[in-house]
Structure formats: structure tokens, C-alpha cells
């Protein structure tokens, strides 16, 4: 399998991420632990996805002296969870960037055709001026993320990143072909999709495991 997906795909290779993902993949991991791990890995991935945030400086008086020191330049960000499973990542990402706004996009896959459908989209009024981080645990065929990115572009957003826990090569191909301007941040790239569109080895149905609906 090709391992180099190009400059727009950032696979997190931190051992803590790999370790936590392995616990999540175990079918015997409880809903409580699974949910907590989604949040924890969300923090790690948000840390990477914000590495290019611009800095300015401000004067601070330390106990020793006055100094001109780095501070975030006030970039406006919106985190966009794809409902439902993307909700599991919001708290972890907001712990890294607490001033971000949250826009929700409701998306479901038709179980027969695997086609995504947008059923809800509520964004801050100034969303077009914000940097967008779309979050979803799974990038499988890429259909849901593709549709979510297109929806945000329709609303005027131009700086969009996609943050996922586990990606399939098929999903990465879909996004890099349809949205070459979008950077993807992921915890792992797995082997392939099975005939039902599930990532292999994957971690099963992320929404069901986060919310305990199976
Ligand atoms: C899952 C997952 C993604 C999508 C990925 O959601 O959270 O949104 O599937 O598949 P794709 O890349 O082939 O589009 P699902 O549609 O199962 O809904 P849920 O979040 O309500 O569980
Ligand atoms: N959606 C999931 O929740 N898991 C997969 O493996 C694929 C799509």
C-alpha cells in the first residue's frame, strides 16, 4: 500500500496516539473509555492542525523585566463536527483552542448506496472569515467529508482543514482529488474498506461506540 499521500496529508506518528488508538480499536473497550479516548486523541490532532497559527507579540512584565513575547495573532477559527460522531471530538479540540466557535453539520450515509446527505447546517454568521477545522472520527469512502467540505465552501469558507482519527486510503484519495486545497490530519491510515464501507482494521461504527447505540 502506498504510504506517502502527499504534502497535504499529515499522519500523526506519536506513540501515545498509536497506543490510544489500539485501545479504541479493541471491541471490548467500554463506551466510557472509547469516548474519553476520542477526546484525548482529538487534542493531539488539534495540536498538530494548529501548528501554523500566526503569532504576534505583546509586551509583558515578568517578575524580572518587561519583554516582548509571542501571543496568538487572534486568528478566528470554527470547529465543524460532522454529526453525529464528530461531536465526540469537539471537547478535545476546544481544549486546545477554547476561543473557537462551533458550527454543526448533520450528515448521514445511506446504508444501501453509502451516499452522504446533509440534513442540518448551523454556522456562526461570520463563518466565511474563519479558518475551518472539520472533525469526524472516520474518513472511509470520503463521501461525508467531501460533502461537508463542499457545504462549507458554498458558505464562503476558503481555509479548511479536516481532522479524523482513522482514515482509509480510499477516503484520502477522494478528498485530495476533490479538494486539493484541504489539509488532512489523521491518527492513522488503515488498510482498506470492506464491502460495507467499513475501515479495516478500523474501530467499527464510531458513532455507535461513542454514544453506546448498538
Ligand atoms: C460515519 C462517520 C463519518 C462517515 C464516514 O458516520 O462518522 O461521518 O461515516 O464514512 P464515509 O467516509 O464513507 O462517508 P455515519 O454516517 O455512520 O453517521 P453517525 O455519525 O451518525 O454514526
Ligand atoms: N463509519 C464508521 O463509523 N466506521 C467505519 O469504519 C466507516 C464509516
CSV table of C-alpha atoms and ligand atoms in Angstrom, one decimal:
chain,number,residue,atom,x,y,z
A,1,UNK,CA,0.0,0.0,0.0
A,2,UNK,CA,1.2,3.5,-0.8
A,3,UNK,CA,2.3,5.2,2.4
A,4,UNK,CA,3.1,8.7,1.1
A,5,UNK,CA,-0.2,10.5,0.4
A,6,UNK,CA,1.4,13.9,-0.4
A,7,UNK,CA,2.1,17.1,1.4
A,8,UNK,CA,-1.5,17.8,2.4
A,9,UNK,CA,-1.9,14.6,4.4
A,10,UNK,CA,-0.4,14.7,7.9
A,11,UNK,CA,-0.4,11.3,9.7
A,12,UNK,CA,0.3,11.7,13.4
A,13,UNK,CA,3.1,9.3,14.3
A,14,UNK,CA,3.2,10.0,18.1
A,15,UNK,CA,3.4,6.8,20.1
A,16,UNK,CA,0.7,8.0,22.5
A,17,UNK,CA,-1.7,8.4,19.6
A,18,UNK,CA,-0.9,4.9,18.3
A,19,UNK,CA,-1.3,3.4,21.7
A,20,UNK,CA,-4.6,5.1,22.4
A,21,UNK,CA,-6.0,4.1,19.0
A,22,UNK,CA,-5.1,0.5,19.7
A,23,UNK,CA,-7.2,0.6,22.9
A,24,UNK,CA,-10.1,2.2,20.9
A,25,UNK,CA,-9.9,-0.5,18.2
A,26,UNK,CA,-10.4,-3.3,20.8
A,27,UNK,CA,-14.1,-4.3,20.5
A,28,UNK,CA,-14.1,-4.9,24.3
A,29,UNK,CA,-13.3,-1.3,25.2
A,30,UNK,CA,-16.2,0.3,27.0
A,31,UNK,CA,-18.3,3.2,25.7
A,32,UNK,CA,-16.9,5.4,28.5
A,33,UNK,CA,-13.3,4.7,27.7
A,34,UNK,CA,-13.9,4.9,24.0
A,35,UNK,CA,-15.5,8.4,24.4
A,36,UNK,CA,-12.6,9.6,26.6
A,37,UNK,CA,-10.0,8.4,24.1
A,38,UNK,CA,-11.7,10.1,21.2
A,39,UNK,CA,-11.4,13.4,23.1
A,40,UNK,CA,-7.8,12.8,24.1
A,41,UNK,CA,-6.7,12.0,20.5
A,42,UNK,CA,-8.7,15.0,19.3
A,43,UNK,CA,-6.4,17.1,21.5
A,44,UNK,CA,-3.3,15.7,19.9
A,45,UNK,CA,-4.6,16.1,16.4
A,46,UNK,CA,-5.8,19.7,17.1
A,47,UNK,CA,-2.3,20.5,18.4
A,48,UNK,CA,-0.8,19.4,15.0
A,49,UNK,CA,-3.6,21.1,13.0
A,50,UNK,CA,-2.9,24.4,14.6
A,51,UNK,CA,0.9,24.3,14.2
A,52,UNK,CA,0.7,27.1,11.5
A,53,UNK,CA,-1.3,29.6,13.6
A,54,UNK,CA,0.2,33.0,13.2
A,55,UNK,CA,1.8,34.7,16.2
A,56,UNK,CA,2.3,38.3,17.0
A,57,UNK,CA,4.0,39.8,20.1
A,58,UNK,CA,2.9,41.8,23.1
A,59,UNK,CA,4.7,43.4,26.0
A,60,UNK,CA,4.5,41.5,29.2
A,61,UNK,CA,6.1,42.4,32.5
A,62,UNK,CA,7.5,39.2,34.0
A,63,UNK,CA,8.7,39.2,37.7
A,64,UNK,CA,12.2,40.0,36.2
A,65,UNK,CA,11.7,42.6,33.5
A,66,UNK,CA,9.5,43.8,30.6
A,67,UNK,CA,9.7,41.7,27.5
A,68,UNK,CA,8.1,41.5,24.0
A,69,UNK,CA,6.6,38.0,23.9
A,70,UNK,CA,4.7,35.7,21.5
A,71,UNK,CA,0.9,35.6,21.5
A,72,UNK,CA,-1.6,34.2,19.0
A,73,UNK,CA,-2.5,36.8,16.4
A,74,UNK,CA,-6.2,36.3,17.0
A,75,UNK,CA,-7.0,34.0,14.1
A,76,UNK,CA,-10.7,33.2,14.0
A,77,UNK,CA,-11.5,29.5,14.0
A,78,UNK,CA,-14.6,27.4,13.7
A,79,UNK,CA,-14.7,23.7,14.6
A,80,UNK,CA,-17.2,21.8,12.5
A,81,UNK,CA,-18.2,18.4,13.8
A,82,UNK,CA,-19.9,16.1,11.3
A,83,UNK,CA,-22.9,14.8,13.2
A,84,UNK,CA,-23.1,12.6,14.9
A,85,UNK,CA,-19.8,11.0,15.6
A,86,UNK,CA,-17.8,14.3,15.0
A,87,UNK,CA,-19.4,15.6,18.3
A,88,UNK,CA,-17.1,13.2,20.2
A,89,UNK,CA,-14.1,15.3,19.0
A,90,UNK,CA,-15.4,18.7,19.9
A,91,UNK,CA,-14.4,18.9,23.5
A,92,UNK,CA,-10.8,17.7,22.9
A,93,UNK,CA,-10.3,20.2,20.1
A,94,UNK,CA,-11.8,23.1,22.1
A,95,UNK,CA,-9.5,22.3,25.0
A,96,UNK,CA,-6.6,23.2,22.6
A,97,UNK,CA,-8.4,26.2,21.0
A,98,UNK,CA,-11.0,27.4,23.6
A,99,UNK,CA,-11.9,30.6,21.7
A,100,UNK,CA,-13.1,28.7,18.6
A,101,UNK,CA,-16.7,28.8,17.6
A,102,UNK,CA,-18.6,25.6,16.7
A,103,UNK,CA,-20.6,25.0,13.6
A,104,UNK,CA,-22.6,21.8,13.2
A,105,UNK,CA,-23.2,19.9,10.0
A,106,UNK,CA,-25.6,17.0,10.0
A,107,UNK,CA,-24.6,14.2,7.6
A,108,UNK,CA,-25.7,10.7,7.3
A,109,UNK,CA,-24.8,7.9,4.9
A,110,UNK,CA,-27.5,6.0,3.1
A,111,UNK,CA,-26.8,2.4,4.3
A,112,UNK,CA,-27.6,1.0,0.8
A,113,UNK,CA,-25.8,3.4,-1.5
A,114,UNK,CA,-23.3,4.9,1.1
A,115,UNK,CA,-24.2,8.3,-0.4
A,116,UNK,CA,-24.0,11.2,2.1
A,117,UNK,CA,-26.9,13.6,2.8
A,118,UNK,CA,-26.7,17.0,4.5
A,119,UNK,CA,-29.7,17.3,6.8
A,120,UNK,CA,-28.6,20.2,9.1
A,121,UNK,CA,-26.0,23.0,8.9
A,122,UNK,CA,-25.8,25.8,11.5
A,123,UNK,CA,-22.8,28.1,11.5
A,124,UNK,CA,-21.7,31.4,13.1
A,125,UNK,CA,-22.7,34.4,10.9
A,126,UNK,CA,-19.0,35.2,10.2
A,127,UNK,CA,-18.1,31.6,9.2
A,128,UNK,CA,-16.7,32.7,5.8
A,129,UNK,CA,-14.0,34.8,7.7
A,130,UNK,CA,-13.0,31.9,9.9
A,131,UNK,CA,-10.4,29.1,9.5
A,132,UNK,CA,-12.4,25.9,9.5
A,133,UNK,CA,-11.5,22.6,11.1
A,134,UNK,CA,-14.0,19.9,10.1
A,135,UNK,CA,-13.9,17.0,12.6
A,136,UNK,CA,-15.1,13.4,12.3
A,137,UNK,CA,-13.5,10.2,13.7
A,138,UNK,CA,-13.7,8.3,10.4
A,139,UNK,CA,-12.8,9.0,6.8
A,140,UNK,CA,-14.0,5.9,5.0
A,141,UNK,CA,-15.1,6.4,1.4
A,142,UNK,CA,-14.7,10.2,2.0
A,143,UNK,CA,-18.2,10.9,0.8
A,144,UNK,CA,-19.3,12.6,4.1
A,145,UNK,CA,-16.2,14.7,4.5
A,146,UNK,CA,-16.3,15.6,0.8
A,147,UNK,CA,-19.9,16.8,1.1
A,148,UNK,CA,-19.2,18.7,4.4
A,149,UNK,CA,-16.2,20.5,2.8
A,150,UNK,CA,-18.3,21.4,-0.2
A,151,UNK,CA,-21.1,22.7,2.1
A,152,UNK,CA,-18.6,24.9,3.9
A,153,UNK,CA,-17.1,26.2,0.6
A,154,UNK,CA,-20.7,27.1,-0.5
A,155,UNK,CA,-20.9,29.2,2.6
A,156,UNK,CA,-17.7,31.1,1.5
A,157,UNK,CA,-15.1,29.3,3.6
A,158,UNK,CA,-11.7,29.2,2.0
A,159,UNK,CA,-9.3,27.9,4.6
A,160,UNK,CA,-10.4,24.4,5.5
A,161,UNK,CA,-8.7,21.5,7.4
A,162,UNK,CA,-10.0,18.0,8.0
A,163,UNK,CA,-9.2,16.2,11.3
A,164,UNK,CA,-10.0,12.5,11.5
A,165,UNK,CA,-8.9,9.7,13.9
A,166,UNK,CA,-8.7,6.9,11.3
A,167,UNK,CA,-8.6,7.2,7.5
A,168,UNK,CA,-8.9,4.7,4.7
A,169,UNK,CA,-6.7,5.2,1.6
A,170,UNK,CA,-9.9,5.5,-0.4
A,171,UNK,CA,-11.1,8.4,1.7
A,172,UNK,CA,-7.8,10.2,1.4
A,173,UNK,CA,-7.8,9.8,-2.3
A,174,UNK,CA,-11.3,11.2,-2.6
A,175,UNK,CA,-10.5,14.3,-0.5
A,176,UNK,CA,-7.1,15.0,-2.1
A,177,UNK,CA,-8.7,14.7,-5.6
A,178,UNK,CA,-11.8,16.8,-4.9
A,179,UNK,CA,-10.3,19.3,-2.5
A,180,UNK,CA,-6.5,19.6,-3.1
A,181,UNK,CA,-6.6,22.8,-1.0
A,182,UNK,CA,-7.6,20.9,2.2
A,183,UNK,CA,-5.0,19.5,4.6
A,184,UNK,CA,-6.0,16.3,6.3
A,185,UNK,CA,-4.8,15.5,9.9
A,186,UNK,CA,-5.2,11.9,11.0
A,187,UNK,CA,-4.2,9.5,13.7
A,188,UNK,CA,-3.7,6.5,11.4
A,189,UNK,CA,-4.2,5.4,7.8
A,190,UNK,CA,-5.6,1.9,7.7
A,191,UNK,CA,-5.5,-0.8,5.1
A,192,UNK,CA,-8.7,-0.7,3.1
A,193,UNK,CA,-12.6,-0.6,3.1
A,194,UNK,CA,-14.7,-3.7,3.4
A,195,UNK,CA,-17.7,-4.4,1.2
A,196,UNK,CA,-19.9,-2.5,3.6
A,197,UNK,CA,-17.8,0.6,3.6
A,198,UNK,CA,-16.2,0.0,7.0
A,199,UNK,CA,-12.5,0.7,7.5
A,200,UNK,CA,-10.3,-2.4,8.0
A,201,UNK,CA,-9.0,-3.0,10.7
A,202,UNK,CA,-10.7,0.3,11.8
A,203,UNK,CA,-12.6,0.6,15.0
A,204,UNK,CA,-16.2,-0.2,13.9
A,205,UNK,CA,-19.0,2.2,13.9
A,206,UNK,CA,-17.6,5.3,15.6
A,207,UNK,CA,-21.0,6.9,16.3
A,208,UNK,CA,-22.4,3.8,17.9
A,209,UNK,CA,-19.3,3.3,20.0
A,210,UNK,CA,-19.2,6.9,21.2
A,211,UNK,CA,-22.9,7.1,22.0
A,212,UNK,CA,-23.5,3.5,23.0
A,213,UNK,CA,-26.3,3.0,20.5
A,214,UNK,CA,-25.6,-0.6,19.5
B,1,LIG,C1,-19.7,7.7,9.9
B,1,LIG,C2,-18.5,8.6,10.2
B,1,LIG,C3,-18.4,9.5,9.1
B,1,LIG,C4,-18.8,8.6,7.9
B,1,LIG,C5,-17.6,8.2,7.2
B,1,LIG,O1,-20.9,8.4,10.2
B,1,LIG,O2,-18.6,9.3,11.5
B,1,LIG,O3,-19.2,10.7,9.1
B,1,LIG,O4,-19.5,7.5,8.5
B,1,LIG,O5,-17.9,7.4,6.1
B,1,LIG,P1,-17.6,8.0,4.6
B,1,LIG,O6,-16.2,8.5,4.6
B,1,LIG,O7,-17.8,6.7,3.8
B,1,LIG,O8,-18.7,9.0,4.2
B,1,LIG,P2,-22.3,7.7,9.9
B,1,LIG,O9,-22.8,8.1,8.5
B,1,LIG,O10,-22.2,6.3,10.3
B,1,LIG,O11,-23.2,8.5,10.9
B,1,LIG,P3,-23.1,8.7,12.5
B,1,LIG,O12,-22.0,9.7,12.8
B,1,LIG,O13,-24.4,9.2,12.9
B,1,LIG,O14,-22.8,7.4,13.1
B,2,LIG,N1,-18.1,4.9,9.6
B,2,LIG,C1,-17.7,4.4,10.7
B,2,LIG,O1,-18.2,4.8,11.8
B,2,LIG,N2,-16.8,3.4,10.7
B,2,LIG,C2,-16.2,3.0,9.5
B,2,LIG,O2,-15.4,2.1,9.6
B,2,LIG,C3,-16.6,3.6,8.3
B,2,LIG,C4,-17.6,4.5,8.4
